[in-house]
Coordinates of C-alpha atoms and ligand atoms in Angstrom, one line a residue:
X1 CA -18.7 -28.5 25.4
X2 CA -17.7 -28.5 22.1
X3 CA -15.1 -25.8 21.0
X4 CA -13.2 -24.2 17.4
X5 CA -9.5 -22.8 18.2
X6 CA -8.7 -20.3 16.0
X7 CA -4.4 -20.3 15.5
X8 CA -2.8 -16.8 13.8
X9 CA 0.8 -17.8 13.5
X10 CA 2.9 -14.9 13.2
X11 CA 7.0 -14.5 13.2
X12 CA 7.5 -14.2 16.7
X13 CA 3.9 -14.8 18.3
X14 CA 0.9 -17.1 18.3
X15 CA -2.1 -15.5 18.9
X16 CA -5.6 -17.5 19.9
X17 CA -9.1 -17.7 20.2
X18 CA -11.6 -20.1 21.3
X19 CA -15.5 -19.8 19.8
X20 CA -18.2 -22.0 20.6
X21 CA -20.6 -23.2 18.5
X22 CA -23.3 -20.7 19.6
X23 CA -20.6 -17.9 17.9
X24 CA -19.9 -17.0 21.3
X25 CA -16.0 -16.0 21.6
X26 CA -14.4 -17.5 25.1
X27 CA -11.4 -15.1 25.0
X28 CA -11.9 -11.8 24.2
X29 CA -9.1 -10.4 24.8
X30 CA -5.3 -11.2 22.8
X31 CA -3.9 -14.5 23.8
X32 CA -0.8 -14.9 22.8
X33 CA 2.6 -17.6 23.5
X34 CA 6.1 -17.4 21.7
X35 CA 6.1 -18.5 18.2
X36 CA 9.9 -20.0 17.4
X37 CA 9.3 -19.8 14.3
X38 CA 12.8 -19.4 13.6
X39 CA 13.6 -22.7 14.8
X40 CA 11.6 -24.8 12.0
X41 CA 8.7 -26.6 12.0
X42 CA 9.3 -29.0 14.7
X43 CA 9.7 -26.4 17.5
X44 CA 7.0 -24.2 16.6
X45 CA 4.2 -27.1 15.8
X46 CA 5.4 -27.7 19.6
X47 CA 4.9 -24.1 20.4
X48 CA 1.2 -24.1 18.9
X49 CA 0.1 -27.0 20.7
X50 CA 1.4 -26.2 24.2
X51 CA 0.0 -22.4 24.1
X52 CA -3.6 -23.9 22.9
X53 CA -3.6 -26.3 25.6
X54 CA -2.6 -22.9 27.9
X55 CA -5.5 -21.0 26.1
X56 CA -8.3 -23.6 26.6
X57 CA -7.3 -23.5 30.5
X58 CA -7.8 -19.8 30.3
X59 CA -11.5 -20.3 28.7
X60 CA -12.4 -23.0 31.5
X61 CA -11.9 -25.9 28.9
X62 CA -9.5 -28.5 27.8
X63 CA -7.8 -29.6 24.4
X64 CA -10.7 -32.4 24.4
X65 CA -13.2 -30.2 24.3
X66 CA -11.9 -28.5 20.6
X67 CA -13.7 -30.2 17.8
X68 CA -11.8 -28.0 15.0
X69 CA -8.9 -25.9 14.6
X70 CA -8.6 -22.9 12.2
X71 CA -5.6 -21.7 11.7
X72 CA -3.7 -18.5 9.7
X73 CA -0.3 -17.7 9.1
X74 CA 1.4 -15.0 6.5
X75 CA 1.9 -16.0 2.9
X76 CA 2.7 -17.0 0.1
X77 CA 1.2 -20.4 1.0
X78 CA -1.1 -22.5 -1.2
X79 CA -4.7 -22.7 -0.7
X80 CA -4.2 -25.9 1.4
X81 CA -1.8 -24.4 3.3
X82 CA 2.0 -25.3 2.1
X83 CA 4.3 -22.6 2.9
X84 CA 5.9 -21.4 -0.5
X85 CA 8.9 -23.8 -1.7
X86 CA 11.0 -20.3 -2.3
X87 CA 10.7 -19.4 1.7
X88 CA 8.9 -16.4 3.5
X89 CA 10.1 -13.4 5.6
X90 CA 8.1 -14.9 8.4
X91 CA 9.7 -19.0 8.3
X92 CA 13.1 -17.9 7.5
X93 CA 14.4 -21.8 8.7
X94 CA 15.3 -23.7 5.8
X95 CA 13.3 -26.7 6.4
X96 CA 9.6 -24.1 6.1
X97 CA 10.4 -24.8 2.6
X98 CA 7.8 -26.4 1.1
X99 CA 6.2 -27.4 4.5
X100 CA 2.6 -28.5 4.3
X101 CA 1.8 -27.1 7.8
X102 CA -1.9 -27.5 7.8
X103 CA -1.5 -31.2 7.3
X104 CA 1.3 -31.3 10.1
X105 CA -0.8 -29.7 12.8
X106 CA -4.1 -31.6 12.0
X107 CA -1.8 -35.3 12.7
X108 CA 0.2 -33.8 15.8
X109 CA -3.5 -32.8 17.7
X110 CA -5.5 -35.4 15.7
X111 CA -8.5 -33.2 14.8
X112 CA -9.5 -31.2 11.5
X113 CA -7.6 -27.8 10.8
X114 CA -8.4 -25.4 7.9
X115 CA -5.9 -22.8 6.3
X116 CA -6.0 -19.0 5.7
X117 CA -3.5 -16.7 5.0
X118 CA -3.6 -13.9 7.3
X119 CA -5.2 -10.9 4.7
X120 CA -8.1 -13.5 4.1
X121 CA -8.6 -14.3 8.0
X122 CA -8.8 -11.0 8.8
X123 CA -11.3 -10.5 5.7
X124 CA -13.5 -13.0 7.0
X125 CA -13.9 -11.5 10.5
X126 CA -14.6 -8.1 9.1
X127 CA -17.0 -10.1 6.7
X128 CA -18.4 -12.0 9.9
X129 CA -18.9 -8.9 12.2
X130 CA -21.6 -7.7 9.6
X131 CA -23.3 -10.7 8.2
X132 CA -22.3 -13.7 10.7
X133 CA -21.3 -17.3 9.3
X134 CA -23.5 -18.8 7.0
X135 CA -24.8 -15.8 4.6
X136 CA -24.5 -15.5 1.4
X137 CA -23.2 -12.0 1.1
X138 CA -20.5 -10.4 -0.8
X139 CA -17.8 -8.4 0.9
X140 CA -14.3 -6.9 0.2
X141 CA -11.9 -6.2 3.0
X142 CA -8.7 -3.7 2.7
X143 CA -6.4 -3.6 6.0
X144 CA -4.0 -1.1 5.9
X145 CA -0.8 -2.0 8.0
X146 CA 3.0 -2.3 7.1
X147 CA 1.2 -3.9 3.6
X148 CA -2.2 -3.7 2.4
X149 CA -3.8 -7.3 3.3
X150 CA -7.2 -8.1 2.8
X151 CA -9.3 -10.0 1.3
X152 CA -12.9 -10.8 -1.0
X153 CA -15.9 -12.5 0.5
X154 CA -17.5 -13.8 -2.4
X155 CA -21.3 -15.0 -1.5
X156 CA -19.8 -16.4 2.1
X157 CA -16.8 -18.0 0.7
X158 CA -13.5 -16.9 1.1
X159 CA -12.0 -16.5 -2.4
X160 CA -8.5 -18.0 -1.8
X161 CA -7.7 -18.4 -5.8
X162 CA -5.8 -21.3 -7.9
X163 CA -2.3 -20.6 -5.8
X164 CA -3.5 -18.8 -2.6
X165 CA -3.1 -16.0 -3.8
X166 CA -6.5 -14.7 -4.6
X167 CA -7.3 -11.1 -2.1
X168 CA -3.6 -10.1 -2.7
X169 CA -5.3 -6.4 -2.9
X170 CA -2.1 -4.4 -2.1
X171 CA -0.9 -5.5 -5.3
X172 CA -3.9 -3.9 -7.7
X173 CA -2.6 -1.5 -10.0
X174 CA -4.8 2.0 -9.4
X175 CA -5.3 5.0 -11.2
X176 CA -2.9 6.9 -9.3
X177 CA -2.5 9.9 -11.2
X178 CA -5.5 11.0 -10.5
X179 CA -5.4 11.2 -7.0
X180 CA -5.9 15.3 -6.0
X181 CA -3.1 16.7 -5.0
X182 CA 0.1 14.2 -5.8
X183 CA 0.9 15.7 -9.3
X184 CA 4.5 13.9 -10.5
X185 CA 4.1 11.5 -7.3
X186 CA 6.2 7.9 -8.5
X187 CA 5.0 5.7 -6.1
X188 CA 7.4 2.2 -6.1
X189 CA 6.0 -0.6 -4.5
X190 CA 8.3 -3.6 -2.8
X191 CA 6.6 -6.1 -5.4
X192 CA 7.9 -4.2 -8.3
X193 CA 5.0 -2.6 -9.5
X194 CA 4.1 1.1 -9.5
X195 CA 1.1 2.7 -8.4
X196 CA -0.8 -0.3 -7.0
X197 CA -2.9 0.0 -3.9
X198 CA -0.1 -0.4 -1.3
X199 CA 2.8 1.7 -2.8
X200 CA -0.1 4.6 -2.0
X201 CA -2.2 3.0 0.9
X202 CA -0.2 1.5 3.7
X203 CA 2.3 2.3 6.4
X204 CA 5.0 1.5 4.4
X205 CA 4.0 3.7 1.5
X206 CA 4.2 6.7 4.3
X207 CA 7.9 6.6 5.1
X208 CA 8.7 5.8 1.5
X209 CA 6.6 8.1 -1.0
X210 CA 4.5 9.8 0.7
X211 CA 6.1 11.7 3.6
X212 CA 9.2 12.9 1.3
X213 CA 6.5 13.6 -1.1
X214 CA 4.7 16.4 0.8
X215 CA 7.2 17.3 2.8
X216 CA 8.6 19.3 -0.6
X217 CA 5.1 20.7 -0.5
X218 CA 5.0 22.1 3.2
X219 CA 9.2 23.3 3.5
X220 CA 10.0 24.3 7.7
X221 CA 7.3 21.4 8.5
X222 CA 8.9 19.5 11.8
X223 CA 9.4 16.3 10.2
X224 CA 11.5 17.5 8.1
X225 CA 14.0 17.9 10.6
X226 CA 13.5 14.4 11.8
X227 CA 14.9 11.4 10.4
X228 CA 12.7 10.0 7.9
X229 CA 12.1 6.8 9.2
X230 CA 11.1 8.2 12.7
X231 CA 9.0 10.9 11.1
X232 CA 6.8 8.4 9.5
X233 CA 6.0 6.9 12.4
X234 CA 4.2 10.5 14.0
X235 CA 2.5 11.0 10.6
X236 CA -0.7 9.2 11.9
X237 CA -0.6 10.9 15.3
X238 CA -0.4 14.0 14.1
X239 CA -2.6 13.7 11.5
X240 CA -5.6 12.8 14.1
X241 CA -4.8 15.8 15.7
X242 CA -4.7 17.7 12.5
X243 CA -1.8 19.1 11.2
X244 CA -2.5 19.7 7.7
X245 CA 0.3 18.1 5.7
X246 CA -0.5 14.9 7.8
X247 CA -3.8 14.9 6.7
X248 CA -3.1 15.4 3.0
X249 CA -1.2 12.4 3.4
X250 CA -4.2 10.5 5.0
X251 CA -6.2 11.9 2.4
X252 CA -4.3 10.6 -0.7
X253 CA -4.2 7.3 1.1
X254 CA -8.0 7.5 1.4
X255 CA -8.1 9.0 -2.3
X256 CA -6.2 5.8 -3.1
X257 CA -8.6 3.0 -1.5
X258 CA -11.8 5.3 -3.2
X259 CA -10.3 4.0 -6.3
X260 CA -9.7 0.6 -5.1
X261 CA -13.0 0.1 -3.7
X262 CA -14.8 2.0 -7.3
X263 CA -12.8 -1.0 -9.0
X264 CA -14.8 -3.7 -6.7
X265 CA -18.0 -2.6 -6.7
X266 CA -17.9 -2.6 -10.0
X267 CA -16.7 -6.3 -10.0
X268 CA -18.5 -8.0 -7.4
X269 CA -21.4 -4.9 -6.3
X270 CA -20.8 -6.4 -2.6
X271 CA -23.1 -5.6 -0.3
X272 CA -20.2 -4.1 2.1
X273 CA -16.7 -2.8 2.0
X274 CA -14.7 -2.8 5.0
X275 CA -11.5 -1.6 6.1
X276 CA -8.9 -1.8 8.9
X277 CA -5.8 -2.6 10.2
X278 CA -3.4 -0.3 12.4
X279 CA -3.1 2.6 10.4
X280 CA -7.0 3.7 11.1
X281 CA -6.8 2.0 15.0
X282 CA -7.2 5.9 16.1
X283 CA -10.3 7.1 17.4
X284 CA -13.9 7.4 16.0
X285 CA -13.4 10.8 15.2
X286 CA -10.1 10.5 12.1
X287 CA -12.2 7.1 11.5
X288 CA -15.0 8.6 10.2
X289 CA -13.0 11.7 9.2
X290 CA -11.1 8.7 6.9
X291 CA -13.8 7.3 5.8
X292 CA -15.8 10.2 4.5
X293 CA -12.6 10.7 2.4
X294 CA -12.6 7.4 0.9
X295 CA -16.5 7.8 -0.1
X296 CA -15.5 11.3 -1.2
X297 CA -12.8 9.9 -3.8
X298 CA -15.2 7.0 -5.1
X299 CA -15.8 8.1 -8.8
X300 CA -19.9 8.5 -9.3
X301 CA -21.4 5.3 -8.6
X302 CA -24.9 3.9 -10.5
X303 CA -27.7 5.4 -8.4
X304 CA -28.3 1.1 -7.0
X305 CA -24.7 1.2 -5.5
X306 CA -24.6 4.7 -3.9
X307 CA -25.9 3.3 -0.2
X308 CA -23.2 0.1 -0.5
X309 CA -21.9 0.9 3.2
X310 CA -18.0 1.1 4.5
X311 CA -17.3 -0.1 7.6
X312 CA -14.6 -0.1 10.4
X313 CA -13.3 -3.3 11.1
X314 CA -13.2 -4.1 15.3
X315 CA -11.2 -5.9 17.2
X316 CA -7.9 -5.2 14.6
X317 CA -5.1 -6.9 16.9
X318 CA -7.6 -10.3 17.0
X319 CA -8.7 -10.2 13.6
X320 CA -7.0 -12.9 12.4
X321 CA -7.0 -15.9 15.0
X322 CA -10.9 -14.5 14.9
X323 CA -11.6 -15.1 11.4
X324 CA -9.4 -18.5 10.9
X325 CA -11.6 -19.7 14.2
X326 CA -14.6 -18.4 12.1
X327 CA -13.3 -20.8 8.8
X328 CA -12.7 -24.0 10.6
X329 CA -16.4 -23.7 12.5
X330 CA -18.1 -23.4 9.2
X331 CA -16.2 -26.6 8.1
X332 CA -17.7 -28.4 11.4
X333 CA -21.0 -26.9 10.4
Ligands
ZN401 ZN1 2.7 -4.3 -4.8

């Protein structure tokens, strides 16, 4: 039996799948063990190893069996995979620094591993749940969560870019003031920019600009009563079940990503965009509610481009151990 792991390395957990070479997936649903991140390199690679040997038990195999490992963690990290020298949010120990963890985990299980940042993993799944490895397609992936992540598909390659930094979308500057409905809206992203993708489209954007924004719009609302940080966190619920302000806040975060996506079809003219991530896991109905609103805010398009399709991205909470599994089988390929 021969086997791909796919390894999404988070802060505090490590999530996996296991593919064969049919593109059949042997754990469908999340597998995860504790990450320990926070104690450095040594622990976790430790950590990694032990919870895949624990996954391939699950799927009925053994470490032997996995040809190829694939494996994602949060950025900035090179192309090759070497953690920034200037430290992450998510490998806080001192000796991350610099740490070429691709290269570490392919001599601790002697076997081949490839490198994604988590946006592009997650890309490529969306990317593969449409076309499958091996196409030549085109796609562009937006995955609104805390940040926008994401990532381009560019003719079945992931575009990782000179310094791994190539899908950064969140950090596209938009036409923001011409989003309906947000006249004198200033919204601050934590990169330093204003008015890219994610200071509009993402979770964070909610609590911070968005949420005070309206609320000025729709005085006596409940959430203005609430603590704001609390209150951002019912926006989403309440806007699936309707309440206006809620989905005015949906909509200018749809409005936003119309833009967004108007900018790449008229870079690559992919033949799909795609989005996901936690702030559209609701059900079908706000999904396609959401997505008619990002279609709606797309400027005209040529007459050739009109029937490029958007799609929902499944399987959000897997996405990423899903798509680095998907990287390391085309390398065994
Ligand atoms: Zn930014």
């Amino acid at each position: 039996m021969l086997v791909i792991a796919g390894v999404d390395l988070g802060g505090t957990a490590i999530n996996y799948t296991l593919l064969d070479t049919n593109e059949q997936f042997l754990i469908k649903e999340l597998f995860e063990h504790p990450a320990m991140s926070k104690e450095g390199p040594d622990v976790c690679l430790r950590q990694i190893e032990e919870g895949l040997g624990l996954a391939a038990a699950r799927a009925g195999c053994s470490l032997d069996d996995i040809v190829a490992i694939g494996l994602d963690t949060p950025g900035p990290a090179s192309s090759a995979g070497v953690l920034s020298a200037q430290g992450s949010t998510n490998f806080v120990h001192a000796n991350w620094a610099g740490f070429d963890i691709r290269t570490a985990l392919a001599g601790r299980l002697g076997k081949p591993v490839t490198y994604l940042n988590d946006g592009n993993a997650g890309a490529l799944w969306g990317h593969f749940t449409i076309f499958g490895v091996g196409g030549d397609q085109t796609s562009v992936s937006a995955i609104i969560g805390t940040g926008l992540g994401g990532g381009v598909i560019l003719g079945g390659t992931v575009v990782k870019g000179r310094s791994g930094f190539g899908g950064e979308l969140g950090h596209v500057l938009i036409p923001y003031q011409s989003i309906r409905g947000t006249e004198g809206m200033r919204p601050e992203c934590n990169c330093g920019r204003t008015g890219d993708l994610e200071s509009v489209c993402s979770l964070t954007a909610i609590g911070k600009t968005l949420l005070p924004y309206f609320l000025t719009r729709y005085p006596g609302h409940p959430l203005g009563q609430m603590d704001i940080v609390k209150a951002a966190k019912l926006v989403r619920g309440m806007a699936e079940k309707g309440d206006s302000m809620c989905r005015d806040i949906f909509r200018a975060q749809a409005h936003a990503l119309g833009l967004f996506f108007d900018e790449m079809v008229n870079t690559f003219d992919p033949d799909a965009l795609i989005v996901g991530g936690g702030a559209i896991e609701t059900g079908p109905e706000f999904q396609r509610w959401f997505i008619q609103q990002v279609r709606a805010a797309m400027p005209a398009q040529r007459e050739e481009q009109t029937a490029i399709p958007i799609h929902i991205m499944p399987n959000g909470d897997t996405a990423g151990a899903r798509g680095a599994a998907i990287e390391a089988l085309r390398l065994v390929r």
